[in-house]
mmCIF file of C-alpha atoms in Angstrom:
data_model
loop_
_atom_site.group_PDB
_atom_site.id
_atom_site.type_symbol
_atom_site.label_atom_id
_atom_site.label_comp_id
_atom_site.label_asym_id
_atom_site.label_seq_id
_atom_site.Cartn_x
_atom_site.Cartn_y
_atom_site.Cartn_z
ATOM 1 C CA UNK A 1 32.622 -10.103 -112.774
ATOM 2 C CA UNK A 2 30.902 -8.958 -109.725
ATOM 3 C CA UNK A 3 29.220 -5.278 -109.935
ATOM 4 C CA UNK A 4 30.238 -2.690 -107.245
ATOM 5 C CA UNK A 5 28.918 0.396 -105.752
ATOM 6 C CA UNK A 6 29.292 3.472 -103.352
ATOM 7 C CA UNK A 7 28.701 3.487 -100.024
ATOM 8 C CA UNK A 8 26.363 6.316 -100.445
ATOM 9 C CA UNK A 9 23.815 3.853 -101.198
ATOM 10 C CA UNK A 10 23.614 2.968 -97.417
ATOM 11 C CA UNK A 11 23.548 6.395 -96.239
ATOM 12 C CA UNK A 12 21.070 6.953 -93.044
ATOM 13 C CA UNK A 13 21.620 2.862 -92.514
ATOM 14 C CA UNK A 14 23.406 3.071 -89.226
ATOM 15 C CA UNK A 15 20.883 5.664 -88.208
ATOM 16 C CA UNK A 16 17.860 3.143 -89.106
ATOM 17 C CA UNK A 17 19.205 0.026 -87.552
ATOM 18 C CA UNK A 18 19.997 2.108 -84.030
ATOM 19 C CA UNK A 19 16.150 3.334 -84.074
ATOM 20 C CA UNK A 20 15.114 -0.374 -84.677
ATOM 21 C CA UNK A 21 17.015 -1.155 -81.510
ATOM 22 C CA UNK A 22 20.259 -3.026 -83.835
ATOM 23 C CA UNK A 23 23.597 -2.583 -83.779
ATOM 24 C CA UNK A 24 24.763 -1.941 -87.350
ATOM 25 C CA UNK A 25 28.416 -2.631 -87.320
ATOM 26 C CA UNK A 26 28.308 -6.580 -86.664
ATOM 27 C CA UNK A 27 25.979 -6.451 -89.446
ATOM 28 C CA UNK A 28 28.175 -4.544 -91.872
ATOM 29 C CA UNK A 29 31.121 -6.544 -91.025
ATOM 30 C CA UNK A 30 29.194 -9.653 -91.328
ATOM 31 C CA UNK A 31 29.322 -8.890 -95.020
ATOM 32 C CA UNK A 32 32.680 -7.372 -95.825
ATOM 33 C CA UNK A 33 31.979 -3.720 -94.790
ATOM 34 C CA UNK A 34 34.037 -1.475 -93.181
ATOM 35 C CA UNK A 35 31.479 0.525 -90.885
ATOM 36 C CA UNK A 36 34.125 3.199 -90.356
ATOM 37 C CA UNK A 37 33.808 4.035 -94.468
ATOM 38 C CA UNK A 38 30.793 4.489 -95.165
ATOM 39 C CA UNK A 39 30.800 8.026 -95.551
ATOM 40 C CA UNK A 40 33.848 7.775 -97.376
ATOM 41 C CA UNK A 41 32.484 8.609 -100.847
ATOM 42 C CA UNK A 42 34.856 6.736 -102.906
ATOM 43 C CA UNK A 43 34.430 3.645 -100.913
ATOM 44 C CA UNK A 44 33.395 0.954 -102.934
ATOM 45 C CA UNK A 45 31.392 -2.172 -101.598
ATOM 46 C CA UNK A 46 29.998 -5.285 -104.124
ATOM 47 C CA UNK A 47 26.729 -5.140 -105.076
ATOM 48 C CA UNK A 48 25.549 -8.102 -103.388
ATOM 49 C CA UNK A 49 26.686 -7.472 -100.246
ATOM 50 C CA UNK A 50 24.483 -4.499 -100.354
ATOM 51 C CA UNK A 51 21.498 -6.927 -100.783
ATOM 52 C CA UNK A 52 22.426 -9.053 -98.528
ATOM 53 C CA UNK A 53 23.202 -6.583 -95.677
ATOM 54 C CA UNK A 54 19.512 -4.931 -96.427
ATOM 55 C CA UNK A 55 17.992 -8.619 -96.413
ATOM 56 C CA UNK A 56 19.523 -9.532 -93.203
ATOM 57 C CA UNK A 57 18.953 -6.347 -91.309
ATOM 58 C CA UNK A 58 15.164 -7.023 -92.177
ATOM 59 C CA UNK A 59 15.269 -10.178 -90.971
ATOM 60 C CA UNK A 60 17.096 -9.699 -87.708
ATOM 61 C CA UNK A 61 15.169 -6.580 -86.964
ATOM 62 C CA UNK A 62 12.234 -8.111 -87.840
ATOM 63 C CA UNK A 63 11.659 -5.039 -89.757
ATOM 64 C CA UNK A 64 9.755 -6.226 -93.188
ATOM 65 C CA UNK A 65 10.157 -2.745 -94.619
ATOM 66 C CA UNK A 66 13.548 -1.884 -94.160
ATOM 67 C CA UNK A 67 13.993 -1.404 -97.375
ATOM 68 C CA UNK A 68 11.271 1.388 -97.603
ATOM 69 C CA UNK A 69 12.474 2.722 -94.391
ATOM 70 C CA UNK A 70 16.142 3.250 -95.231
ATOM 71 C CA UNK A 71 15.264 5.115 -98.494
ATOM 72 C CA UNK A 72 12.945 7.508 -96.668
ATOM 73 C CA UNK A 73 15.969 8.907 -95.142
ATOM 74 C CA UNK A 74 17.845 9.314 -98.282
ATOM 75 C CA UNK A 75 17.907 12.095 -100.627
ATOM 76 C CA UNK A 76 19.151 13.209 -104.332
ATOM 77 C CA UNK A 77 22.719 13.370 -102.356
ATOM 78 C CA UNK A 78 22.973 9.442 -102.253
ATOM 79 C CA UNK A 79 23.959 9.733 -106.262
ATOM 80 C CA UNK A 80 26.763 11.715 -105.597
ATOM 81 C CA UNK A 81 27.699 14.193 -108.416
ATOM 82 C CA UNK A 82 25.012 12.703 -110.615
ATOM 83 C CA UNK A 83 22.601 14.435 -108.123
ATOM 84 C CA UNK A 84 24.248 17.828 -109.071
ATOM 85 C CA UNK A 85 23.704 17.370 -112.734
ATOM 86 C CA UNK A 86 20.079 16.323 -111.973
ATOM 87 C CA UNK A 87 19.090 19.581 -109.979
ATOM 88 C CA UNK A 88 21.036 21.535 -112.870
ATOM 89 C CA UNK A 89 18.798 19.866 -115.795
ATOM 90 C CA UNK A 90 15.923 21.789 -117.609
ATOM 91 C CA UNK A 91 13.471 19.534 -116.578
ATOM 92 C CA UNK A 92 12.304 16.388 -114.740
ATOM 93 C CA UNK A 93 12.553 14.494 -118.062
ATOM 94 C CA UNK A 94 16.145 15.978 -118.904
ATOM 95 C CA UNK A 95 16.985 14.982 -114.785
ATOM 96 C CA UNK A 96 16.096 11.430 -115.800
ATOM 97 C CA UNK A 97 17.840 11.202 -118.983
ATOM 98 C CA UNK A 98 21.228 12.460 -116.974
ATOM 99 C CA UNK A 99 20.424 9.934 -114.149
ATOM 100 C CA UNK A 100 20.141 6.930 -116.470
ATOM 101 C CA UNK A 101 23.200 7.745 -118.863
ATOM 102 C CA UNK A 102 25.540 8.096 -115.938
ATOM 103 C CA UNK A 103 24.246 6.073 -113.140
ATOM 104 C CA UNK A 104 27.261 3.609 -113.990
ATOM 105 C CA UNK A 105 29.399 5.907 -111.954
ATOM 106 C CA UNK A 106 27.115 5.000 -108.703
ATOM 107 C CA UNK A 107 26.880 1.262 -109.908
ATOM 108 C CA UNK A 108 27.045 -0.571 -112.984
ATOM 109 C CA UNK A 109 24.563 -2.943 -111.481
ATOM 110 C CA UNK A 110 21.609 -0.734 -112.270
ATOM 111 C CA UNK A 111 19.993 0.266 -114.994
ATOM 112 C CA UNK A 112 17.233 2.965 -115.297
ATOM 113 C CA UNK A 113 15.394 3.992 -118.446
ATOM 114 C CA UNK A 114 12.496 5.394 -120.080
ATOM 115 C CA UNK A 115 9.369 3.510 -121.696
ATOM 116 C CA UNK A 116 6.867 5.778 -123.673
ATOM 117 C CA UNK A 117 6.133 3.078 -125.636
ATOM 118 C CA UNK A 118 3.652 0.911 -123.899
ATOM 119 C CA UNK A 119 1.536 3.694 -122.717
ATOM 120 C CA UNK A 120 2.266 7.258 -124.165
ATOM 121 C CA UNK A 121 0.126 8.873 -121.911
ATOM 122 C CA UNK A 122 1.750 7.199 -118.901
ATOM 123 C CA UNK A 123 5.384 6.828 -119.870
ATOM 124 C CA UNK A 124 7.277 4.407 -116.820
ATOM 125 C CA UNK A 125 10.772 4.968 -115.269
ATOM 126 C CA UNK A 126 11.712 1.798 -115.270
ATOM 127 C CA UNK A 127 14.579 0.223 -112.991
ATOM 128 C CA UNK A 128 16.485 -3.171 -113.457
ATOM 129 C CA UNK A 129 19.713 -4.068 -110.774
ATOM 130 C CA UNK A 130 21.515 -6.789 -112.766
ATOM 131 C CA UNK A 131 23.551 -8.713 -110.757
ATOM 132 C CA UNK A 132 24.035 -12.208 -112.600
ATOM 133 C CA UNK A 133 23.949 -15.271 -110.510
ATOM 134 C CA UNK A 134 22.439 -13.787 -107.397
ATOM 135 C CA UNK A 135 18.543 -14.029 -106.641
ATOM 136 C CA UNK A 136 16.205 -11.227 -106.865
ATOM 137 C CA UNK A 137 16.173 -9.277 -103.376
ATOM 138 C CA UNK A 138 12.845 -6.986 -102.849
ATOM 139 C CA UNK A 139 14.643 -4.886 -100.065
ATOM 140 C CA UNK A 140 17.131 -3.386 -102.415
ATOM 141 C CA UNK A 141 14.623 -2.898 -105.329
ATOM 142 C CA UNK A 142 11.909 -1.004 -102.766
ATOM 143 C CA UNK A 143 14.923 0.728 -101.362
ATOM 144 C CA UNK A 144 16.091 2.093 -104.824
ATOM 145 C CA UNK A 145 12.619 2.578 -106.184
ATOM 146 C CA UNK A 146 11.499 4.625 -102.816
ATOM 147 C CA UNK A 147 14.970 6.948 -103.433
ATOM 148 C CA UNK A 148 13.380 7.391 -107.678
ATOM 149 C CA UNK A 149 10.329 8.315 -105.538
ATOM 150 C CA UNK A 150 12.102 10.891 -103.588
ATOM 151 C CA UNK A 151 14.147 12.301 -106.482
ATOM 152 C CA UNK A 152 10.929 12.900 -108.046
ATOM 153 C CA UNK A 153 9.255 14.608 -105.146
ATOM 154 C CA UNK A 154 12.302 16.834 -104.980
ATOM 155 C CA UNK A 155 12.563 17.997 -108.596
ATOM 156 C CA UNK A 156 8.827 18.147 -108.999
ATOM 157 C CA UNK A 157 9.255 20.282 -105.781
ATOM 158 C CA UNK A 158 6.230 17.702 -104.203
ATOM 159 C CA UNK A 159 3.728 19.644 -106.536
ATOM 160 C CA UNK A 160 3.460 16.004 -108.301
ATOM 161 C CA UNK A 161 3.140 12.103 -107.206
ATOM 162 C CA UNK A 162 3.659 9.441 -109.384
ATOM 163 C CA UNK A 163 0.431 8.028 -110.931
ATOM 164 C CA UNK A 164 1.499 4.478 -109.920
ATOM 165 C CA UNK A 165 4.642 2.279 -108.458
ATOM 166 C CA UNK A 166 5.181 -0.979 -109.667
ATOM 167 C CA UNK A 167 6.732 -4.075 -108.417
ATOM 168 C CA UNK A 168 7.824 -7.202 -109.600
ATOM 169 C CA UNK A 169 7.648 -9.184 -106.752
ATOM 170 C CA UNK A 170 4.416 -9.989 -104.862
ATOM 171 C CA UNK A 171 3.569 -7.924 -102.224
ATOM 172 C CA UNK A 172 5.238 -7.943 -98.519
ATOM 173 C CA UNK A 173 3.789 -5.303 -96.615
ATOM 174 C CA UNK A 174 0.267 -4.104 -96.105
ATOM 175 C CA UNK A 175 -1.089 -1.917 -98.597
ATOM 176 C CA UNK A 176 -1.488 1.017 -96.173
ATOM 177 C CA UNK A 177 2.391 0.794 -96.198
ATOM 178 C CA UNK A 178 2.937 1.484 -99.469
ATOM 179 C CA UNK A 179 0.275 3.799 -99.716
ATOM 180 C CA UNK A 180 1.518 5.722 -97.174
ATOM 181 C CA UNK A 181 5.121 6.230 -98.685
ATOM 182 C CA UNK A 182 4.700 6.176 -101.915
ATOM 183 C CA UNK A 183 1.469 8.098 -101.878
ATOM 184 C CA UNK A 184 -0.110 6.827 -104.982
ATOM 185 C CA UNK A 185 -1.436 2.714 -105.858
ATOM 186 C CA UNK A 186 1.216 0.578 -105.815
ATOM 187 C CA UNK A 187 0.573 -2.819 -107.936
ATOM 188 C CA UNK A 188 2.329 -5.927 -107.426
ATOM 189 C CA UNK A 189 3.347 -8.999 -109.524
ATOM 190 C CA UNK A 190 4.119 -6.422 -112.363
ATOM 191 C CA UNK A 191 6.458 -6.995 -115.944
ATOM 192 C CA UNK A 192 8.932 -4.400 -114.226
ATOM 193 C CA UNK A 193 9.915 -2.466 -111.130
ATOM 194 C CA UNK A 194 8.487 1.326 -112.215
ATOM 195 C CA UNK A 195 7.454 4.951 -111.350
ATOM 196 C CA UNK A 196 4.755 5.673 -113.543
ATOM 197 C CA UNK A 197 4.231 9.041 -114.820
ATOM 198 C CA UNK A 198 2.225 11.756 -117.181
ATOM 199 C CA UNK A 199 4.163 13.279 -120.160
ATOM 200 C CA UNK A 200 3.240 16.470 -118.363
ATOM 201 C CA UNK A 201 5.271 15.684 -115.281
ATOM 202 C CA UNK A 202 8.261 14.714 -117.653
ATOM 203 C CA UNK A 203 8.066 18.380 -118.694
ATOM 204 C CA UNK A 204 8.327 20.054 -115.447
ATOM 205 C CA UNK A 205 10.518 22.895 -115.168
ATOM 206 C CA UNK A 206 13.323 22.650 -112.994
ATOM 207 C CA UNK A 207 14.390 26.384 -111.301
ATOM 208 C CA UNK A 208 17.915 25.388 -110.598
ATOM 209 C CA UNK A 209 18.769 24.692 -114.477
ATOM 210 C CA UNK A 210 22.412 25.204 -115.416
ATOM 211 C CA UNK A 211 23.599 23.517 -118.420
ATOM 212 C CA UNK A 212 26.967 24.972 -118.012
ATOM 213 C CA UNK A 213 27.362 23.600 -114.423
ATOM 214 C CA UNK A 214 25.728 20.321 -115.842
ATOM 215 C CA UNK A 215 28.300 19.675 -118.554
ATOM 216 C CA UNK A 216 31.315 20.538 -116.100
ATOM 217 C CA UNK A 217 30.038 17.870 -113.555
ATOM 218 C CA UNK A 218 29.341 15.084 -116.667
ATOM 219 C CA UNK A 219 32.735 15.755 -117.502
ATOM 220 C CA UNK A 220 34.153 15.312 -114.188
ATOM 221 C CA UNK A 221 32.059 12.181 -114.023
ATOM 222 C CA UNK A 222 33.391 10.772 -116.865
ATOM 223 C CA UNK A 223 36.855 11.470 -116.122
ATOM 224 C CA UNK A 224 36.732 10.054 -112.820
ATOM 225 C CA UNK A 225 34.978 6.777 -113.443
ATOM 226 C CA UNK A 226 37.277 6.435 -116.507
ATOM 227 C CA UNK A 227 34.156 5.676 -118.601
ATOM 228 C CA UNK A 228 34.154 2.002 -117.494
ATOM 229 C CA UNK A 229 33.702 -0.496 -114.554
ATOM 230 C CA UNK A 230 36.753 -2.231 -113.223
ATOM 231 C CA UNK A 231 38.359 -5.278 -115.124
ATOM 232 C CA UNK A 232 38.732 -8.778 -113.865
ATOM 233 C CA UNK A 233 42.320 -8.195 -112.243
ATOM 234 C CA UNK A 234 40.978 -5.067 -110.790
ATOM 235 C CA UNK A 235 38.430 -6.928 -109.311
ATOM 236 C CA UNK A 236 40.385 -9.873 -107.761
ATOM 237 C CA UNK A 237 42.819 -6.808 -106.273
ATOM 238 C CA UNK A 238 39.635 -5.174 -105.028
ATOM 239 C CA UNK A 239 38.299 -8.624 -103.340
ATOM 240 C CA UNK A 240 42.332 -9.360 -101.898
ATOM 241 C CA UNK A 241 42.450 -5.808 -100.354
ATOM 242 C CA UNK A 242 38.935 -6.402 -98.818
ATOM 243 C CA UNK A 243 39.699 -10.234 -97.499
ATOM 244 C CA UNK A 244 43.273 -9.463 -95.877
ATOM 245 C CA UNK A 245 42.683 -8.372 -92.420
ATOM 246 C CA UNK A 246 39.899 -10.625 -92.142
ATOM 247 C CA UNK A 247 42.599 -13.056 -92.571
ATOM 248 C CA UNK A 248 40.682 -15.601 -94.152
ATOM 249 C CA UNK A 249 42.022 -14.513 -97.684
ATOM 250 C CA UNK A 250 42.808 -17.392 -99.982
ATOM 251 C CA UNK A 251 41.979 -18.114 -103.685
ATOM 252 C CA UNK A 252 39.128 -20.206 -102.208
ATOM 253 C CA UNK A 253 37.381 -17.052 -100.362
ATOM 254 C CA UNK A 254 38.266 -15.165 -103.218
ATOM 255 C CA UNK A 255 36.986 -17.769 -105.917
ATOM 256 C CA UNK A 256 33.725 -17.668 -103.848
ATOM 257 C CA UNK A 257 33.236 -14.149 -103.969
ATOM 258 C CA UNK A 258 33.529 -14.318 -107.605
ATOM 259 C CA UNK A 259 31.000 -17.265 -107.878
ATOM 260 C CA UNK A 260 33.699 -19.058 -109.330
ATOM 261 C CA UNK A 261 35.607 -22.738 -108.390
ATOM 262 C CA UNK A 262 38.887 -22.038 -107.157
ATOM 263 C CA UNK A 263 40.790 -24.095 -110.367
ATOM 264 C CA UNK A 264 38.513 -21.607 -112.889
ATOM 265 C CA UNK A 265 39.981 -18.627 -111.050
ATOM 266 C CA UNK A 266 43.578 -20.257 -111.331
ATOM 267 C CA UNK A 267 43.289 -21.119 -114.669
ATOM 268 C CA UNK A 268 41.647 -17.444 -115.253
ATOM 269 C CA UNK A 269 44.627 -16.197 -113.750
ATOM 270 C CA UNK A 270 47.303 -17.982 -115.701
ATOM 271 C CA UNK A 271 45.916 -17.179 -118.854
ATOM 272 C CA UNK A 272 46.303 -13.515 -118.265
ATOM 273 C CA UNK A 273 49.572 -13.679 -116.677
ATOM 274 C CA UNK A 274 49.114 -13.757 -113.058
ATOM 275 C CA UNK A 275 49.767 -15.975 -110.236
ATOM 276 C CA UNK A 276 47.080 -15.553 -107.164
ATOM 277 C CA UNK A 277 50.207 -15.773 -104.504
ATOM 278 C CA UNK A 278 52.540 -12.793 -105.826
ATOM 279 C CA UNK A 279 48.826 -10.609 -106.334
ATOM 280 C CA UNK A 280 48.281 -11.034 -102.460
ATOM 281 C CA UNK A 281 51.871 -10.168 -101.846
ATOM 282 C CA UNK A 282 52.314 -7.373 -104.085
ATOM 283 C CA UNK A 283 49.388 -6.051 -102.212
ATOM 284 C CA UNK A 284 50.507 -6.804 -98.934
ATOM 285 C CA UNK A 285 53.854 -4.942 -99.866
ATOM 286 C CA UNK A 286 51.987 -1.759 -101.270
ATOM 287 C CA UNK A 287 49.920 -1.757 -97.729
ATOM 288 C CA UNK A 288 52.834 -2.115 -95.642
ATOM 289 C CA UNK A 289 54.671 0.662 -97.032
ATOM 290 C CA UNK A 290 51.428 2.713 -96.754
ATOM 291 C CA UNK A 291 50.633 1.815 -93.168
ATOM 292 C CA UNK A 292 54.379 2.311 -92.039
ATOM 293 C CA UNK A 293 54.204 5.913 -93.005
ATOM 294 C CA UNK A 294 51.518 6.595 -90.644
ATOM 295 C CA UNK A 295 53.956 6.794 -87.515
ATOM 296 C CA UNK A 296 51.486 6.110 -84.972
ATOM 297 C CA UNK A 297 50.354 2.768 -86.411
ATOM 298 C CA UNK A 298 51.321 -0.343 -83.964
ATOM 299 C CA UNK A 299 52.999 -3.100 -85.864
ATOM 300 C CA UNK A 300 50.685 -5.181 -84.220
ATOM 301 C CA UNK A 301 47.576 -3.751 -86.114
ATOM 302 C CA UNK A 302 49.741 -3.461 -89.325
ATOM 303 C CA UNK A 303 50.757 -7.214 -89.085
ATOM 304 C CA UNK A 304 46.929 -7.920 -88.751
ATOM 305 C CA UNK A 305 45.305 -5.750 -91.513
ATOM 306 C CA UNK A 306 48.085 -7.438 -94.056
ATOM 307 C CA UNK A 307 46.518 -10.707 -92.691
ATOM 308 C CA UNK A 308 49.189 -12.213 -91.001
ATOM 309 C CA UNK A 309 48.280 -13.826 -87.559
ATOM 310 C CA UNK A 310 51.908 -13.362 -85.963
ATOM 311 C CA UNK A 311 53.925 -10.708 -85.914
ATOM 312 C CA UNK A 312 56.986 -12.907 -86.915
ATOM 313 C CA UNK A 313 55.423 -13.290 -90.419
ATOM 314 C CA UNK A 314 55.127 -9.828 -91.292
ATOM 315 C CA UNK A 315 58.759 -8.999 -90.119
ATOM 316 C CA UNK A 316 59.968 -12.051 -92.354
ATOM 317 C CA UNK A 317 58.052 -10.399 -95.599
ATOM 318 C CA UNK A 318 59.372 -6.936 -94.386
ATOM 319 C CA UNK A 319 62.821 -8.181 -94.653
ATOM 320 C CA UNK A 320 61.843 -9.940 -98.016
ATOM 321 C CA UNK A 321 60.353 -6.568 -99.383
ATOM 322 C CA UNK A 322 62.633 -3.900 -97.995
ATOM 323 C CA UNK A 323 65.342 -5.869 -96.941
ATOM 324 C CA UNK A 324 65.478 -4.738 -93.193
ATOM 325 C CA UNK A 325 62.730 -4.925 -90.336
ATOM 326 C CA UNK A 326 59.290 -2.933 -90.551
ATOM 327 C CA UNK A 327 60.436 -0.794 -87.677
ATOM 328 C CA UNK A 328 63.790 -0.067 -89.571
ATOM 329 C CA UNK A 329 62.070 0.490 -92.568
ATOM 330 C CA UNK A 330 59.716 3.298 -91.046
ATOM 331 C CA UNK A 331 62.693 4.792 -89.090
ATOM 332 C CA UNK A 332 64.640 5.028 -92.316
ATOM 333 C CA UNK A 333 61.521 6.453 -94.240
ATOM 334 C CA UNK A 334 61.079 8.773 -91.648
ATOM 335 C CA UNK A 335 64.815 10.174 -91.751
ATOM 336 C CA UNK A 336 65.331 9.134 -95.410
ATOM 337 C CA UNK A 337 69.099 8.380 -94.647
ATOM 338 C CA UNK A 338 68.590 4.655 -96.383
ATOM 339 C CA UNK A 339 68.386 3.925 -100.083
ATOM 340 C CA UNK A 340 66.116 1.047 -99.900
ATOM 341 C CA UNK A 341 64.943 -1.151 -102.459
#
């Protein structure tokens, strides 16, 4: 299954692209990211889309330090409610524990762990990104480690700096660029991506500690996330919803999103009692009901958002779903005079 991530991971993206003389919206749409929903806290994108748009932006804008620059525009709030838990923890080490435990709420592809066995004098905050069948992308790693360094600076009130920063990949930029960003030695071709700290930094007290508030937010996160990522069928529905407005929603493209052969996808769906065409039709019907409730939304726009190239195709589908034309259905919902199926 393809992991998701909240679009807060792209906070500051539009601003940075514009500063570099580029146009963010086409870059985002190229990877099926809706530019108008970047501020939506509940909007999810595939993690591979995040990785691709960062790499494409760096190449298009000829900005090899794009990931680092983007991290410089981000703060703890990128993590949403997890940031509140971190701020209300007792120590920096406790905050790391909270972030690591609940980071799946932000994205199940990210794993944050503390390693104090290799060298007890220099514990490491290690960051792993698990995206199956997708190559290592250094822009995403540098952005993520840059954000972790920002969180470290905020929670230690800028009194502490990491002892070092470790990257698995080879050096891409001048060492001075990395040193200027992190304020400490940066090493490459290492066995992990990590911030190297000291035990004293882990014990740094957080002045905004509030155990009660932290527990309240933790319960909220657990309840909201449901404790698990999307299952296979939920991911298929998610992809269908994303592809419909592109008018390219077919089983081949959905399979490509999952790195599967279309026949394999069909077989998986059959085993679980689903038919792809029925799933598409069900989502179209549900979306049509929502769109038709918006009085000012033109019919042509609704048809396009549902993936229809012709208005007549939408009209025929509406008659099959509701027994009446789209206009009639909209009027009946406003007046509540007709009981429709």
